[in-house]
Short mmCIF file of C-alpha atoms in Angstrom, two decimals:
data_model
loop_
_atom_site.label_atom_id
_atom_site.label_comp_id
_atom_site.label_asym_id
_atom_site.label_seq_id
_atom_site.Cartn_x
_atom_site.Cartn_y
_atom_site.Cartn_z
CA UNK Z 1 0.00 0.00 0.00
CA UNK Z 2 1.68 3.46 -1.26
CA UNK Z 3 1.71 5.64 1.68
CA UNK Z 4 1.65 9.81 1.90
CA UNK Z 5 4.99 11.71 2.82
CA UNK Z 6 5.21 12.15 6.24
CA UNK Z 7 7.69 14.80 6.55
CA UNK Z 8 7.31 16.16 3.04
CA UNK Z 9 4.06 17.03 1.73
CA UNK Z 10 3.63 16.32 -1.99
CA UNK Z 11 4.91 18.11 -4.55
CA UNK Z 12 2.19 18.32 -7.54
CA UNK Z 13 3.61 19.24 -11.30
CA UNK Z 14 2.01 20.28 -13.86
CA UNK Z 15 2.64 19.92 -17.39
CA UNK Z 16 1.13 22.58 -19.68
CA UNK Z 17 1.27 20.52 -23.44
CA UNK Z 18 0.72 22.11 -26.73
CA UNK Z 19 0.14 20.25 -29.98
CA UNK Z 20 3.21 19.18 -31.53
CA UNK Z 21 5.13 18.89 -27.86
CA UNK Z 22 7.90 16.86 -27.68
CA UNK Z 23 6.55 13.45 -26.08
CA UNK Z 24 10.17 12.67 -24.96
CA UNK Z 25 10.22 14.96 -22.82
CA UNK Z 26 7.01 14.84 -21.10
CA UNK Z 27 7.86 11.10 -20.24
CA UNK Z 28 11.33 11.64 -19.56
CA UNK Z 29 10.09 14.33 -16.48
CA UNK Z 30 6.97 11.96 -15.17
CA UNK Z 31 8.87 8.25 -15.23
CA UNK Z 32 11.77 9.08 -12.63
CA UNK Z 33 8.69 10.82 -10.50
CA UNK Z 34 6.86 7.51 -10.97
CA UNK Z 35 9.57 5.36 -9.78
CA UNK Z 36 10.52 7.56 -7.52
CA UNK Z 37 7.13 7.24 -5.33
CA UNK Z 38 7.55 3.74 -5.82
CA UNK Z 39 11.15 3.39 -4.73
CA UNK Z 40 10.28 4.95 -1.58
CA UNK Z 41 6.66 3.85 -0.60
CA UNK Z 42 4.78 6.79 -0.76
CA UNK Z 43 3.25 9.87 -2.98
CA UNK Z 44 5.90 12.07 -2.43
CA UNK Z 45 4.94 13.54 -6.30
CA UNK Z 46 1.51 14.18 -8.22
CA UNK Z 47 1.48 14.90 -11.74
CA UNK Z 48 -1.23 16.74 -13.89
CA UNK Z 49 -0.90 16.47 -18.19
CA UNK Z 50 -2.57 20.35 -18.33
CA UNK Z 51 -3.71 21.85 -22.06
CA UNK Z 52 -4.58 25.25 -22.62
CA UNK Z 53 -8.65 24.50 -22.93
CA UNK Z 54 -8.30 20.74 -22.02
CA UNK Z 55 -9.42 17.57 -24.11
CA UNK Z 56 -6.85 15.66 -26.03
CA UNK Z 57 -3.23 16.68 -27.67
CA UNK Z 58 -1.16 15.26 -29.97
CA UNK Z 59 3.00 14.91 -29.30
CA UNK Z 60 5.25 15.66 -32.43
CA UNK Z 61 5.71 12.29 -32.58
CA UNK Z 62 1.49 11.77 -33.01
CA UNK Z 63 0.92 10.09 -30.07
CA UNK Z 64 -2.29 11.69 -28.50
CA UNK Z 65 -2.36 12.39 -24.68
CA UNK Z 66 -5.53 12.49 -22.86
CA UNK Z 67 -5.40 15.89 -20.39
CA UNK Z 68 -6.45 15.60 -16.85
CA UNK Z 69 -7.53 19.59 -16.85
CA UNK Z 70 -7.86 22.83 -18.76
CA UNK Z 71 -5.14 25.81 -17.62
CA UNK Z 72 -8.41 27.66 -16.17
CA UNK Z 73 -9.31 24.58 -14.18
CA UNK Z 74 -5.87 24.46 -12.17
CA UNK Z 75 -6.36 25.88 -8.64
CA UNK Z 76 -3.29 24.64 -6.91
CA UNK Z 77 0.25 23.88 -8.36
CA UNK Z 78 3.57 23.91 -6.98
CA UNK Z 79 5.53 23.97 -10.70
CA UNK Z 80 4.33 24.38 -14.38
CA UNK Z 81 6.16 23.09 -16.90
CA UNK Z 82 5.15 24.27 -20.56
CA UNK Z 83 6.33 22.04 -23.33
CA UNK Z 84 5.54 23.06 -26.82
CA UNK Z 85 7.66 23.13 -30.36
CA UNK Z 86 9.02 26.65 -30.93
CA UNK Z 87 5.74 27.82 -32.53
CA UNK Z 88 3.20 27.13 -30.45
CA UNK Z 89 1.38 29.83 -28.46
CA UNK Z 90 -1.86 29.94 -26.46
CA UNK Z 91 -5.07 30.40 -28.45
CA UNK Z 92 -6.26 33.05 -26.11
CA UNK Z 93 -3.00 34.56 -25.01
CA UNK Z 94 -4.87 37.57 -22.47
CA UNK Z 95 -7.13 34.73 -20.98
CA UNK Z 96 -4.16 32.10 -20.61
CA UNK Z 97 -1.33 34.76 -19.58
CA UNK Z 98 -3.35 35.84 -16.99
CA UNK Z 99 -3.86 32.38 -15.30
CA UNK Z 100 0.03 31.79 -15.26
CA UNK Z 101 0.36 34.99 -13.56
CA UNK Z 102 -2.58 34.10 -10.98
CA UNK Z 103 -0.55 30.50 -10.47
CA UNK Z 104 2.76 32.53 -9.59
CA UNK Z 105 0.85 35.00 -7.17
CA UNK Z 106 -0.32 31.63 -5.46
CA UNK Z 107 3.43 30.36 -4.78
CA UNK Z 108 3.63 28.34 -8.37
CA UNK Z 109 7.24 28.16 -10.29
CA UNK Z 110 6.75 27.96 -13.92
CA UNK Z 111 9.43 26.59 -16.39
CA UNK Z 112 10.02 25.73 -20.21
CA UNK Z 113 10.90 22.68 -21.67
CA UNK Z 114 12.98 22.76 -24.87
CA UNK Z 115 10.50 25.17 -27.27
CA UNK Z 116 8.21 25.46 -24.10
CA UNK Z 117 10.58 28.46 -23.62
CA UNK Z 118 9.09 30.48 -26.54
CA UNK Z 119 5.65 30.70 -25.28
CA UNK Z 120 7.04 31.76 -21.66
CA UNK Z 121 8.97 34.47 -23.31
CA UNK Z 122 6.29 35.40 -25.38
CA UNK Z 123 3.81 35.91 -22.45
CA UNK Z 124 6.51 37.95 -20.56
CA UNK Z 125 7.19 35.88 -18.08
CA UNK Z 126 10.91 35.30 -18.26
CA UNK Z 127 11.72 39.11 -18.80
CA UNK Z 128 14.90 40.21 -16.20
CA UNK Z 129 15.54 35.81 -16.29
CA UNK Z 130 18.32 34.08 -17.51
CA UNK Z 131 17.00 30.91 -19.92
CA UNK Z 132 18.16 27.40 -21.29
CA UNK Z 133 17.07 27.19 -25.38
CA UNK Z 134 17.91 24.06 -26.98
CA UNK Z 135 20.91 24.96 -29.17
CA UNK Z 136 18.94 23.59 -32.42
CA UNK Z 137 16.66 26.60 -31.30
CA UNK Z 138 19.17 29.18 -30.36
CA UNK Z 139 19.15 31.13 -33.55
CA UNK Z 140 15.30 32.13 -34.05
CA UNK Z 141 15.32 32.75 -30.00
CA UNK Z 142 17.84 35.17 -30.16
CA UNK Z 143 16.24 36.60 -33.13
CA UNK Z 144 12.62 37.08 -31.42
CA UNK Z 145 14.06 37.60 -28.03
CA UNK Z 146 17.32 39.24 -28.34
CA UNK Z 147 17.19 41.10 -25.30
CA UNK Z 148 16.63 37.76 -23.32
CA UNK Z 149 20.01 36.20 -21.67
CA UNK Z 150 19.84 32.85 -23.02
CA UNK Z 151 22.09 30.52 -21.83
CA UNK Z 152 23.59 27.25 -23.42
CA UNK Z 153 23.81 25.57 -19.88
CA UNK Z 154 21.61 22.09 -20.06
CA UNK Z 155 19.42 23.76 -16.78
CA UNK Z 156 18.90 27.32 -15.89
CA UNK Z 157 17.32 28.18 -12.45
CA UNK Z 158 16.58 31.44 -12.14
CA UNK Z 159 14.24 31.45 -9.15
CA UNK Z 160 11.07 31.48 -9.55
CA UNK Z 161 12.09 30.05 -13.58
CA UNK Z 162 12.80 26.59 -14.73
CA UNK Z 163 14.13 26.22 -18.27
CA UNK Z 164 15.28 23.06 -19.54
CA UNK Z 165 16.88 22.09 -22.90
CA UNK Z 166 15.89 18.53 -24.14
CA UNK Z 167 14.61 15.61 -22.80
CA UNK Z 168 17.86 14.24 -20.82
CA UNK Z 169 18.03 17.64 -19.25
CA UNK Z 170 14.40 17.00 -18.12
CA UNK Z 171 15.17 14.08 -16.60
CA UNK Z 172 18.35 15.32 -14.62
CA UNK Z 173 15.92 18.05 -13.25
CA UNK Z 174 13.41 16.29 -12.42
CA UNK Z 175 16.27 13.95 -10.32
CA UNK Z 176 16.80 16.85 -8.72
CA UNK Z 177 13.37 17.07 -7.11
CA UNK Z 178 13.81 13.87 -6.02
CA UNK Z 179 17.38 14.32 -4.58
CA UNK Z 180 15.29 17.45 -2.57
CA UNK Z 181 12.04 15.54 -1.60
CA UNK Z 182 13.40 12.04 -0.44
CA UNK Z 183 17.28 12.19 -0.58
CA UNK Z 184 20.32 11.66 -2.73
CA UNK Z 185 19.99 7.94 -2.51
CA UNK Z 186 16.79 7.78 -3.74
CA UNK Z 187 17.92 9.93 -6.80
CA UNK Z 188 20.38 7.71 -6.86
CA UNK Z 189 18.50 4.47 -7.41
CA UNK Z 190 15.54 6.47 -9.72
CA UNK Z 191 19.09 7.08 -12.06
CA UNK Z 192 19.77 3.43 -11.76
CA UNK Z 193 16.47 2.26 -12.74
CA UNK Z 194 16.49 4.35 -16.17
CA UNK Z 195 20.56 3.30 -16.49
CA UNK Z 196 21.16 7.35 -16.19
CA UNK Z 197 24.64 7.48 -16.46
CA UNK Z 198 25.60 10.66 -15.32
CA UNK Z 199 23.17 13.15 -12.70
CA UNK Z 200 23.89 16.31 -14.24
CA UNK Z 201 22.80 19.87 -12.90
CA UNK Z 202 22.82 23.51 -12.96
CA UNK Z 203 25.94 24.96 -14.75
CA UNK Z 204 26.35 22.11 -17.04
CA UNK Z 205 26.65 23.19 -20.58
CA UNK Z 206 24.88 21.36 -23.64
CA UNK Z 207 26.23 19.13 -26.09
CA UNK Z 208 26.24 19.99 -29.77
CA UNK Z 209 27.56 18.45 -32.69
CA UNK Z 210 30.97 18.72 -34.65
CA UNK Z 211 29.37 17.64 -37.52
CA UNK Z 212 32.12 15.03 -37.14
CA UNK Z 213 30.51 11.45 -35.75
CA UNK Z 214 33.37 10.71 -33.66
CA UNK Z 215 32.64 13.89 -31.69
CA UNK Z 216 30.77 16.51 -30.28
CA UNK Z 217 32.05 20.19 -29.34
CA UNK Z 218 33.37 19.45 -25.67
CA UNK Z 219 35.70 17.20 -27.10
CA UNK Z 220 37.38 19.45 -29.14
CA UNK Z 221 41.12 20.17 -28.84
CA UNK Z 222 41.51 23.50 -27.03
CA UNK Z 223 42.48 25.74 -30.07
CA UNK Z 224 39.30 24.29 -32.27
CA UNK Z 225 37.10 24.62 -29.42
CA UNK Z 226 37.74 28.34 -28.98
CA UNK Z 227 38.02 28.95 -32.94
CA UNK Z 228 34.23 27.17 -32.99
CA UNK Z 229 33.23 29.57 -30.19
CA UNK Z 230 34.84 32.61 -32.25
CA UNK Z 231 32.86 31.50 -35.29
CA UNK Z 232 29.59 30.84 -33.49
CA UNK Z 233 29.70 34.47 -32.39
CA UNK Z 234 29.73 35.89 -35.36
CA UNK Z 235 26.86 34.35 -37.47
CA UNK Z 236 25.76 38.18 -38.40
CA UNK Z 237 29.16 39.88 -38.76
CA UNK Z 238 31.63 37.13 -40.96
CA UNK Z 239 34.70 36.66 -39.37
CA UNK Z 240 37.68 35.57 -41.71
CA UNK Z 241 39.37 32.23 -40.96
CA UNK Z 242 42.51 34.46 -40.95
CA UNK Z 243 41.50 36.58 -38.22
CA UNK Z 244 40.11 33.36 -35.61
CA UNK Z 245 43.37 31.64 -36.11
CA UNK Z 246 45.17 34.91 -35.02
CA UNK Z 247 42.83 35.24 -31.98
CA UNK Z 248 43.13 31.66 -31.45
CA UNK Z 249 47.02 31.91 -31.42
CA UNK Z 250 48.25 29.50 -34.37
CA UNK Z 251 48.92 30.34 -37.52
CA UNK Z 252 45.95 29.70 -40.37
CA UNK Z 253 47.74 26.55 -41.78
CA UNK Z 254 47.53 25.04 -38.32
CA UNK Z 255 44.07 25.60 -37.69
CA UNK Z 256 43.04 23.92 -41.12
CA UNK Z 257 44.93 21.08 -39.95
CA UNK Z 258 43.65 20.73 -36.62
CA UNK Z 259 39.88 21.74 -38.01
CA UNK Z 260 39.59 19.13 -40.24
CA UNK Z 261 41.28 16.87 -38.33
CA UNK Z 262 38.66 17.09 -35.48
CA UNK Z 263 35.58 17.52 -36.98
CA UNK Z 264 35.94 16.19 -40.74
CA UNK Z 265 35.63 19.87 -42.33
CA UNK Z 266 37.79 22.76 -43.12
CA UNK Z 267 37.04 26.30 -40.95
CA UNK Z 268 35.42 27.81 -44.05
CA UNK Z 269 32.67 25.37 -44.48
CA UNK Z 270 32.19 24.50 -41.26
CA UNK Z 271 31.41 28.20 -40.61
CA UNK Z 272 28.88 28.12 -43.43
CA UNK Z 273 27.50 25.03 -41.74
CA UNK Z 274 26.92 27.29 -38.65
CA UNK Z 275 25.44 29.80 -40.78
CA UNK Z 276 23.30 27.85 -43.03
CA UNK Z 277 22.03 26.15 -39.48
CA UNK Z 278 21.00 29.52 -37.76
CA UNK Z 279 19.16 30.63 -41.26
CA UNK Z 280 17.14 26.84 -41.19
CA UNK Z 281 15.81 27.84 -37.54
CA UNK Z 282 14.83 30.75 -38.49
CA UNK Z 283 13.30 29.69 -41.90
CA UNK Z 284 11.19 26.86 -39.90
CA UNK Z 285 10.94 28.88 -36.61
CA UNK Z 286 9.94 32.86 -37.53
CA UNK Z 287 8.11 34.23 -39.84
CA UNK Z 288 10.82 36.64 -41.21
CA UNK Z 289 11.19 37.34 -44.45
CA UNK Z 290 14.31 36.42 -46.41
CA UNK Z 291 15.61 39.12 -47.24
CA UNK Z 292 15.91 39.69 -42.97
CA UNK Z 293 17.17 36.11 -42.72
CA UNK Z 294 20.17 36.41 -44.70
CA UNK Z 295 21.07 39.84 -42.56
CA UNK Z 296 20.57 38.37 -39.46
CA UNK Z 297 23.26 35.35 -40.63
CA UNK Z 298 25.77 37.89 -42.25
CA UNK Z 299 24.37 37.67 -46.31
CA UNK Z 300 24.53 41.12 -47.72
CA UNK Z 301 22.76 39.85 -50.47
CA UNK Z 302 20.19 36.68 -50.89
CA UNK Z 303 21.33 34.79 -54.29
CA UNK Z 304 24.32 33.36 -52.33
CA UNK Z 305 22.15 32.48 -49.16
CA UNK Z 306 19.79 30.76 -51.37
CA UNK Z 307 22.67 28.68 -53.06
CA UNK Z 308 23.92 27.52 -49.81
CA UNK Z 309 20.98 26.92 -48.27
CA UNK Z 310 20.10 24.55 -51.11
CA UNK Z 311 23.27 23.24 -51.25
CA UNK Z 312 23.46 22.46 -47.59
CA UNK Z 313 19.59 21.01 -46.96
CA UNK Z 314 18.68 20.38 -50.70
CA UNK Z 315 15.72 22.33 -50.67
CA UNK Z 316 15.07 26.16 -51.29
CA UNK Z 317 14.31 28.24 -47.87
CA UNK Z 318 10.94 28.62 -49.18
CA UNK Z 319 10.47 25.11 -50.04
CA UNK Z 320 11.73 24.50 -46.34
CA UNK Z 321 8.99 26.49 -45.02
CA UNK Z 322 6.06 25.50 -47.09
CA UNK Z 323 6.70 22.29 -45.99
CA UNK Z 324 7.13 22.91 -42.43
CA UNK Z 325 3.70 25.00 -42.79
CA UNK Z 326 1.79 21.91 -43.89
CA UNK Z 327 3.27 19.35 -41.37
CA UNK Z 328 1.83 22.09 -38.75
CA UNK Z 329 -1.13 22.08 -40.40
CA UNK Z 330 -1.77 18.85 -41.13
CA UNK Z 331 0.11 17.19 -37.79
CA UNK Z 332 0.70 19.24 -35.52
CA UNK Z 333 4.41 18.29 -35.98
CA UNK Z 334 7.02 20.26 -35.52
CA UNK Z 335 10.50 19.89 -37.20
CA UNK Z 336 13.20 19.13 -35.76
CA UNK Z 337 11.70 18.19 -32.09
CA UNK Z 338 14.03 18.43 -29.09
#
């Protein structure tokens, strides 16, 4: 027989789903609670699945979710969690906006999960708050928020704001409740259950790809890894190869070398790679038009954006979009899903 907490009471989440969320993480934050209670005997976490006006809602991955409640319907919450693709907003944004706020006054944290973060920035509610976006989102947040201080880190905590970038982030934080509620052993064994390798937590920074399949961009040597975070910072105002290996400290030569030795591309097209990766988010993600697209990656003009961006994805930006646009409409399904 599960018992209640004694010296705990229970901590009750709720997860605020939009079509087109990604399922992984909504599972990857409610199993660890799950075996968590069970682990230790007792209800030491509730759960609500939450929609905007209740009913059902399908994942990205077309799974449909039964809700337990509509937003309005929520009295009492200790956290919300929104998780939605990077689109998504609330149907009646005055209505909705103002029931997040009335949660807060009440002693409710909010959060966002991976695009969950757009719709909290949208309704104002991370303004003067550091956030986590999902680095496959980073480029069309920083172009619709860019006086936000987003953060790479896996999990930002900026009290009372959660935001959480991917589903194995989701799962480290919600190990973190449980570390809090019943102790680090219990964590400990939730971890073990799932085979969770590593707990991670606040300060940790995200893992992105090289490009290279042998690697990802903490593994770099020490003189790519700072020429990569030269070039990342200056998708809107090119940067010549010449000038990173000076600031880097080796001579051009040797930064080809060591480039392409680590991640299978020379600095030059890996930079374009950056580029051409920043202009996809915001192709799929905002609806700028071009012509703002290929400023906001560094294109003075767009024939030579348009030749890359085909060359790279092997579509046309426009192409891209239409058929992002009818996946939306069609599925709810948002592309990529982190």
């Amino acid at each position: 027989m599960v018992k209640q907490l004694l010296h705990k009471p229970t901590l009750t989440i709720g997860f605020l789903i939009f079509p087109g969320f990604p399922m992984s993480c909504l599972t990857s934050m409610i199993e660890p609670l799950r075996a968590a209670n069970e682990i230790a005997d007792c209800i030491a976490f509730d759960w609500k699945i939450i929609s905007e006006t209740g009913g059902r809602i399908a994942s990205s991955a077309k799974v449909v979710f039964d809700t337990d409640a509509a937003l309005c319907d929520v009295a009492q919450i200790d956290y919300l969690f929104l998780l939605s693709s990077p689109t998504s907003d609330f149907v009646n944004r005055k209505t909705s906006e103002a029931q997040l706020r009335r949660l807060m006054r009440h002693g409710a944290a909010v959060g966002g999960v991976s695009g969950g973060v757009f719709p909290l920035a949208r309704s104002g509610l991370l303004e003067g708050h550091a956030v986590s976006v999902h680095w496959c989102y980073a480029a069309a947040f920083a172009q619709e928020f860019p006086q936000m201080d987003m953060r790479d880190d896996v999990i930002v905590f900026d009290h009372p704001r959660y935001s959480v970038a991917g589903a194995a982030a989701s799962f480290d934080l919600m190990l973190s409740f449980v570390e809090t509620q019943l102790g680090a052993d219990t964590a400990t064994e939730v971890a073990c259950w799932f085979q969770h390798p590593v707990v991670r937590g606040r300060g940790v920074r995200q893992k992105t790809p090289t490009f290279h399949r042998d690697s990802t961009a903490d593994m770099l040597p020490e003189p790519v890894a700072k020429a990569v975070a030269i070039l990342g910072r200056h998708l809107a105002e090119p940067i010549a190869v010449e000038a990173v290996a000076c600031a880097v400290g080796v001579s051009p030569r040797q930064l080809e070398r060591q480039f392409k030795k680590a991640t299978g591309q020379s600095p030059s097209l890996y930079y374009r790679m950056l580029r051409m990766k920043a202009a996809r988010q915001l192709v799929l993600f905002s609806r700028e038009p071009m012509a703002r697209i290929a400023s906001a990656i560094g294109y003075e003009t767009l024939p030579p954006l348009m030749r890359h961006y085909r060359q790279e994805f092997g579509v046309s930006p426009a192409e891209d979009r239409a058929t992002i646009n009818r996946f939306r409409v069609e599925n709810n399904r948002p592309l990529p899903s982190a």
